[in-house]
Short mmCIF file of C-alpha atoms in Angstrom, two decimals:
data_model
loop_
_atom_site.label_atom_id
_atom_site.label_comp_id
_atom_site.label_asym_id
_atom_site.label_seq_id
_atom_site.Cartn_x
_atom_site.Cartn_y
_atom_site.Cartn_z
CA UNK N 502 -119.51 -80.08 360.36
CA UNK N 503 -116.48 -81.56 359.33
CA UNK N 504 -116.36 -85.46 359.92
CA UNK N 505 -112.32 -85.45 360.89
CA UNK N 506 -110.07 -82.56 361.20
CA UNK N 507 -106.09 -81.73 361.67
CA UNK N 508 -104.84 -78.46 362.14
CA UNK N 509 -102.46 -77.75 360.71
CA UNK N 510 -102.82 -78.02 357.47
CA UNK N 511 -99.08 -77.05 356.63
CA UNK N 512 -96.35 -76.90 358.73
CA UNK N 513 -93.39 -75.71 357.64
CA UNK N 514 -90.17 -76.03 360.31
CA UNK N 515 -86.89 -76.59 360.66
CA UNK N 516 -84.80 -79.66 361.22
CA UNK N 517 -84.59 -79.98 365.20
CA UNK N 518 -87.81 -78.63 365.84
CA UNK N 519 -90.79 -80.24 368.22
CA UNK N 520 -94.03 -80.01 366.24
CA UNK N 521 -97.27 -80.98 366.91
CA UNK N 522 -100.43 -81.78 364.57
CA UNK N 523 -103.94 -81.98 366.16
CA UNK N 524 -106.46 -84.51 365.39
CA UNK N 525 -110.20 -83.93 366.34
CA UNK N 526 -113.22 -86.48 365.05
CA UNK N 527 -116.81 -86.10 365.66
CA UNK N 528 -118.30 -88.62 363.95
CA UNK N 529 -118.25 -90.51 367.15
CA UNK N 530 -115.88 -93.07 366.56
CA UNK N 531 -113.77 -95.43 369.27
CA UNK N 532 -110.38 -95.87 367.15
CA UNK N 533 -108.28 -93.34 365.67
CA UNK N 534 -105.14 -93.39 363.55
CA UNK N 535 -102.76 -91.93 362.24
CA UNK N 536 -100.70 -92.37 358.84
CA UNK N 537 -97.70 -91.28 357.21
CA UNK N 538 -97.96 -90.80 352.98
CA UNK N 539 -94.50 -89.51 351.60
CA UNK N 540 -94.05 -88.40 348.30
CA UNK N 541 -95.00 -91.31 346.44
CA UNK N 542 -98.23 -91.62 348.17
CA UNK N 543 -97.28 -94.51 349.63
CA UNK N 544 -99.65 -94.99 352.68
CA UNK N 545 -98.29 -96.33 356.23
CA UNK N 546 -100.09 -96.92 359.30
CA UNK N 547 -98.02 -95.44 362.15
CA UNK N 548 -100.17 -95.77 365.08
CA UNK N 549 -103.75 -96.56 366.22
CA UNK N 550 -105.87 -95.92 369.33
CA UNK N 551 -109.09 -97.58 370.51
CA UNK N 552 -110.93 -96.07 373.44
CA UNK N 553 -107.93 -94.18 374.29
CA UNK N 554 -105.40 -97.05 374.64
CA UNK N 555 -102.73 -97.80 372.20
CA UNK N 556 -103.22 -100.59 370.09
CA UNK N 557 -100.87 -100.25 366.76
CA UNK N 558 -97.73 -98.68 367.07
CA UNK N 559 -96.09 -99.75 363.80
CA UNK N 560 -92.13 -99.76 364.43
CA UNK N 561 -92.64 -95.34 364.31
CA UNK N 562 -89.38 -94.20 365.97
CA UNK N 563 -90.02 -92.80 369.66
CA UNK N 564 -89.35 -89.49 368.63
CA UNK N 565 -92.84 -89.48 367.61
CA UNK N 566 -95.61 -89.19 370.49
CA UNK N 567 -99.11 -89.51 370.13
CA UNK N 568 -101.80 -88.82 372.73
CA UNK N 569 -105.52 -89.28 373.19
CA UNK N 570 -106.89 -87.83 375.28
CA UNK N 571 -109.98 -89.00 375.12
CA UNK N 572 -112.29 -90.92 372.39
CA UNK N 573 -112.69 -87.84 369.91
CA UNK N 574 -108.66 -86.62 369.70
CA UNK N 575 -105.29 -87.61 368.64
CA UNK N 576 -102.59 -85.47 368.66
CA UNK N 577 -99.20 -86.23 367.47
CA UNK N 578 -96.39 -84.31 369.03
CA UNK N 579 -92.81 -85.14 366.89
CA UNK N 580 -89.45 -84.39 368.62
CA UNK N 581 -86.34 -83.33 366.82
CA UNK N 582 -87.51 -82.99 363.58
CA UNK N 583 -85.44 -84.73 360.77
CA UNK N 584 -85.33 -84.43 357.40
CA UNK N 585 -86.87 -88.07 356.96
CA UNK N 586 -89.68 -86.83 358.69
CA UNK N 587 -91.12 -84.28 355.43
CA UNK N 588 -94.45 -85.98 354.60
CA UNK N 589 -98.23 -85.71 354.56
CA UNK N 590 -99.85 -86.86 357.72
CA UNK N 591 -103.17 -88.11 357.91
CA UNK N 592 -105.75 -89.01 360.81
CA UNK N 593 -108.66 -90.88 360.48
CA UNK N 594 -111.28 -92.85 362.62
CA UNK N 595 -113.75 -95.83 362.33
CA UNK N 596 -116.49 -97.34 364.66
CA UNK N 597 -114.52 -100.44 365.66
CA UNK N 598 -111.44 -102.50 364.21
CA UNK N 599 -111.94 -105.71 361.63
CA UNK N 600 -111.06 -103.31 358.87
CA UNK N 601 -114.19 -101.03 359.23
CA UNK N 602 -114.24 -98.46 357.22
CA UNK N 603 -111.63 -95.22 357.79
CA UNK N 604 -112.62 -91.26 357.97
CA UNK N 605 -109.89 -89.63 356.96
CA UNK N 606 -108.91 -85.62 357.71
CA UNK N 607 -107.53 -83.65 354.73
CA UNK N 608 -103.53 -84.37 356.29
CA UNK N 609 -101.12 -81.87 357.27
CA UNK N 610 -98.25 -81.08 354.67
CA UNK N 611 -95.14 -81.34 356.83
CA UNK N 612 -91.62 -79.67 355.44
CA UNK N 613 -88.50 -79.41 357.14
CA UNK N 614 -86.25 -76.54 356.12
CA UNK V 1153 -94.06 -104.76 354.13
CA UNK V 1154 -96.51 -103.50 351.65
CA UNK V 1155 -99.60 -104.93 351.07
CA UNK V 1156 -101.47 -104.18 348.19
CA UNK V 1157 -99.64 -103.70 344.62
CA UNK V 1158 -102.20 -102.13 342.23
CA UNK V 1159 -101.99 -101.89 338.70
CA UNK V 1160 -101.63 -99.90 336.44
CA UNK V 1161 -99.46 -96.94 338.49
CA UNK V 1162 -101.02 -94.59 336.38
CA UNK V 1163 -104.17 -94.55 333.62
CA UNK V 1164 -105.34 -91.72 331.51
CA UNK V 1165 -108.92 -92.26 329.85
CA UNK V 1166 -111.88 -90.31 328.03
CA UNK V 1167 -114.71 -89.52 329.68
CA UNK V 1168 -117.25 -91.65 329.37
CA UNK V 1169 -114.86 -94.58 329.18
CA UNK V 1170 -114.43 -97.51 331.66
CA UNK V 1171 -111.29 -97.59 334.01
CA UNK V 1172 -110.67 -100.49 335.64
CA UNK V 1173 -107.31 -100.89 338.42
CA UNK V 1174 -106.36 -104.02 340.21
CA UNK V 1175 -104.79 -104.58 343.46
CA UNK V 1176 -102.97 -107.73 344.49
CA UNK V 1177 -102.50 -108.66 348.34
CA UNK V 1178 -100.06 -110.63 350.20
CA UNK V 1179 -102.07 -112.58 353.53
CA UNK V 1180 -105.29 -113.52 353.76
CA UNK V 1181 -107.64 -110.98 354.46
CA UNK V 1182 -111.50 -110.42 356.62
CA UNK V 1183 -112.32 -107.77 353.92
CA UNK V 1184 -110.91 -105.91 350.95
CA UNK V 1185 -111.79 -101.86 350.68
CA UNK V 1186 -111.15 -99.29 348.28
CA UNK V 1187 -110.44 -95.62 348.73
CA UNK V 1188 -110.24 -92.41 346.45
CA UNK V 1189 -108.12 -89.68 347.07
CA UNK V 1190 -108.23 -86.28 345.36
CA UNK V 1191 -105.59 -83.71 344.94
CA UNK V 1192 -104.07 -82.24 348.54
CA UNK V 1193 -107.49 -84.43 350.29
CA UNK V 1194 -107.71 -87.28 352.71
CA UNK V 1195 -109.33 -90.99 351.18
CA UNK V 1196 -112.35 -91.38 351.08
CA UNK V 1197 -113.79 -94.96 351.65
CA UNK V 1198 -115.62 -96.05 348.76
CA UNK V 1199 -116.48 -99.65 348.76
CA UNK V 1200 -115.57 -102.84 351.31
CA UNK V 1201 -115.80 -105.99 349.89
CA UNK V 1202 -115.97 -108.97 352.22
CA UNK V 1203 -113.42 -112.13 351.97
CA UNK V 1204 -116.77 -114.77 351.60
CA UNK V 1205 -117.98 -112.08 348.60
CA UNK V 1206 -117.21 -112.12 345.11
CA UNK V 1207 -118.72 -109.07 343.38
CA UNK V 1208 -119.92 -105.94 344.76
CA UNK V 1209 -121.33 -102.76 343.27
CA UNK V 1210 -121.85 -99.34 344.52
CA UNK V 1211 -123.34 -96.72 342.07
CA UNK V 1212 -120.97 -96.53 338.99
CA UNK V 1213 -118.39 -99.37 340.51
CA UNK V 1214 -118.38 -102.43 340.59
CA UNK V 1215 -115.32 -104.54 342.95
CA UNK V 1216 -114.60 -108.35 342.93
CA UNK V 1217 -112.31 -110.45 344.87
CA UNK V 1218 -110.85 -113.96 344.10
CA UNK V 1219 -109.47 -115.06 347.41
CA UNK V 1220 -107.64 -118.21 345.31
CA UNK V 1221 -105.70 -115.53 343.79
CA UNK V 1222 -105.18 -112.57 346.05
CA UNK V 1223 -106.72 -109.96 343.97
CA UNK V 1224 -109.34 -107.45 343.44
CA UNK V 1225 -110.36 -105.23 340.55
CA UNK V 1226 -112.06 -102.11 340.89
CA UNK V 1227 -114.24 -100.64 337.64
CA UNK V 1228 -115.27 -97.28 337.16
CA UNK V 1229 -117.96 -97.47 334.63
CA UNK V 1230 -119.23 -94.31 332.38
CA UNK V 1231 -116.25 -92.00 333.95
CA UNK V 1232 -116.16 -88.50 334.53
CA UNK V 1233 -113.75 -86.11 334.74
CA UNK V 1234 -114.88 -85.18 338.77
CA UNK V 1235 -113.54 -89.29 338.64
CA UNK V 1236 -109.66 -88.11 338.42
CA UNK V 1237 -108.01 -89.06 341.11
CA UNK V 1238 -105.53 -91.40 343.11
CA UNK V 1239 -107.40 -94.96 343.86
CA UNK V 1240 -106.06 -97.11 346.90
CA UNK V 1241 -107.19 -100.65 348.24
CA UNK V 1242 -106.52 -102.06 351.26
CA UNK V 1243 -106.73 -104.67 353.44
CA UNK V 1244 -106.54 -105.87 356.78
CA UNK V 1245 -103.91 -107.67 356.94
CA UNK V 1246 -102.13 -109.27 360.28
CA UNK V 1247 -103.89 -107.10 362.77
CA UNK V 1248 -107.69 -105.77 363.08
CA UNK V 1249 -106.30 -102.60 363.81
CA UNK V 1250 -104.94 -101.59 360.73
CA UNK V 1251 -105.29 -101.17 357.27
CA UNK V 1252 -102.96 -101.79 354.44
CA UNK V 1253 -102.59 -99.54 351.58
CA UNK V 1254 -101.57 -100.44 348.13
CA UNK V 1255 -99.32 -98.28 346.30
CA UNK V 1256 -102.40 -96.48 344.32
CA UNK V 1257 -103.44 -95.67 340.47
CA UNK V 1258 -103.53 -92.67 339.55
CA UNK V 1259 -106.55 -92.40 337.08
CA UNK V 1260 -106.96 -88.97 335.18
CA UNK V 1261 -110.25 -88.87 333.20
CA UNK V 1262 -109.78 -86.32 330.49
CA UNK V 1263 -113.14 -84.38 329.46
#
């Protein structure tokens, strides 16, 4: 019963690479995100979605791709892996904008080799 | 640019033992929220405090805001050690469709 979840968890790769991290919520909610924590745990908003449509999309080069869709995923496919790119990435979801409050999944522990 | 600056980076305590963490903000802001975040987890919301509220409790915390000066405070009263763990506001900022994170304080509570 798991509110927000990302597979994978880890994701080991090397540079070059196409990835792809999967985002599923069932909680219901019409906006999804999705954030980048490196290893300071410094938090940044990359992208968000509401009902599907792209809303946010917070100067992320366009190597990174997200799609919805629909209401209840967000998947973010990432092209040519860098270095750069090591981090944890999270998804989350909320029931509207106006800073409502975020569900966050447990983040997927990207390396690059 | 970062929102939220929150201080201290990093607080060790006794059990039982307040902690209190502040976070400073940049823009004016609809709400204020605060968000814990264990070891290898996601956040978890804890509390939202509104821009037209001063005080707020929830359980063992209590938040405030002052608007005049851009800041919020966050106390932890009668901690535990299940309490360790990385503490994060943020705040709306320029867009309804975002939130921005402060920088976080780590808080271990040692039993």
């Amino acid at each position: 019963d798991t509110a927000v979840s990302q597979t994978p968890k880890y994701l080991v790769t090397q540079m070059g690479n196409d990835k792809s991290i999967k985002c599923e919520q069932n909680l219901g909610h019409d906006t999804m995100y999705w954030y980048k924590q490196d290893s300071k745990k410094f938090l940044k908003i990359m992208f968000s979605y509401n009902n599907k449509e792209l809303i946010i999309n917070e100067t992320v080069p366009n190597r990174f791709s997200p799609k919805s869709p629909d209401k209840a995923h967000l998947n973010l496919h990432i092209n040519s892996l860098e270095l750069g790119d090591s981090a944890v990435y999270f998804c989350a979801s909320s029931q509207g904008s106006y800073g409502q409050p975020q569900h966050f999944g447990d983040g997927t522990r990207l390396s690059i080799l | 640019s970062q929102q939220g600056e929150e201080d201290p980076q990093a607080l060790s305590i006794q059990e039982g033992e307040n902690a209190t963490m502040n976070c400073s903000y940049k823009t004016s802001i609809n709400n204020l929220q605060w968000y814990r975040q264990n070891s290898g987890r996601g956040l978890v919301h804890l509390i939202l405090i509104r821009s037209n509220e001063r005080e707020k409790h929830s359980g063992r915390l209590r938040v405030t805001l002052d608007t005049s000066k851009k800041s919020s405070s966050l106390l932890i009263t009668a901690s535990r050690a299940a309490d360790t763990a990385s503490y994060f506001c943020a705040t709306d900022g320029d867009s309804s469709y975002k939130l921005i994170f402060g920088s976080g304080t780590r808080l271990l509570v040692r039993p």
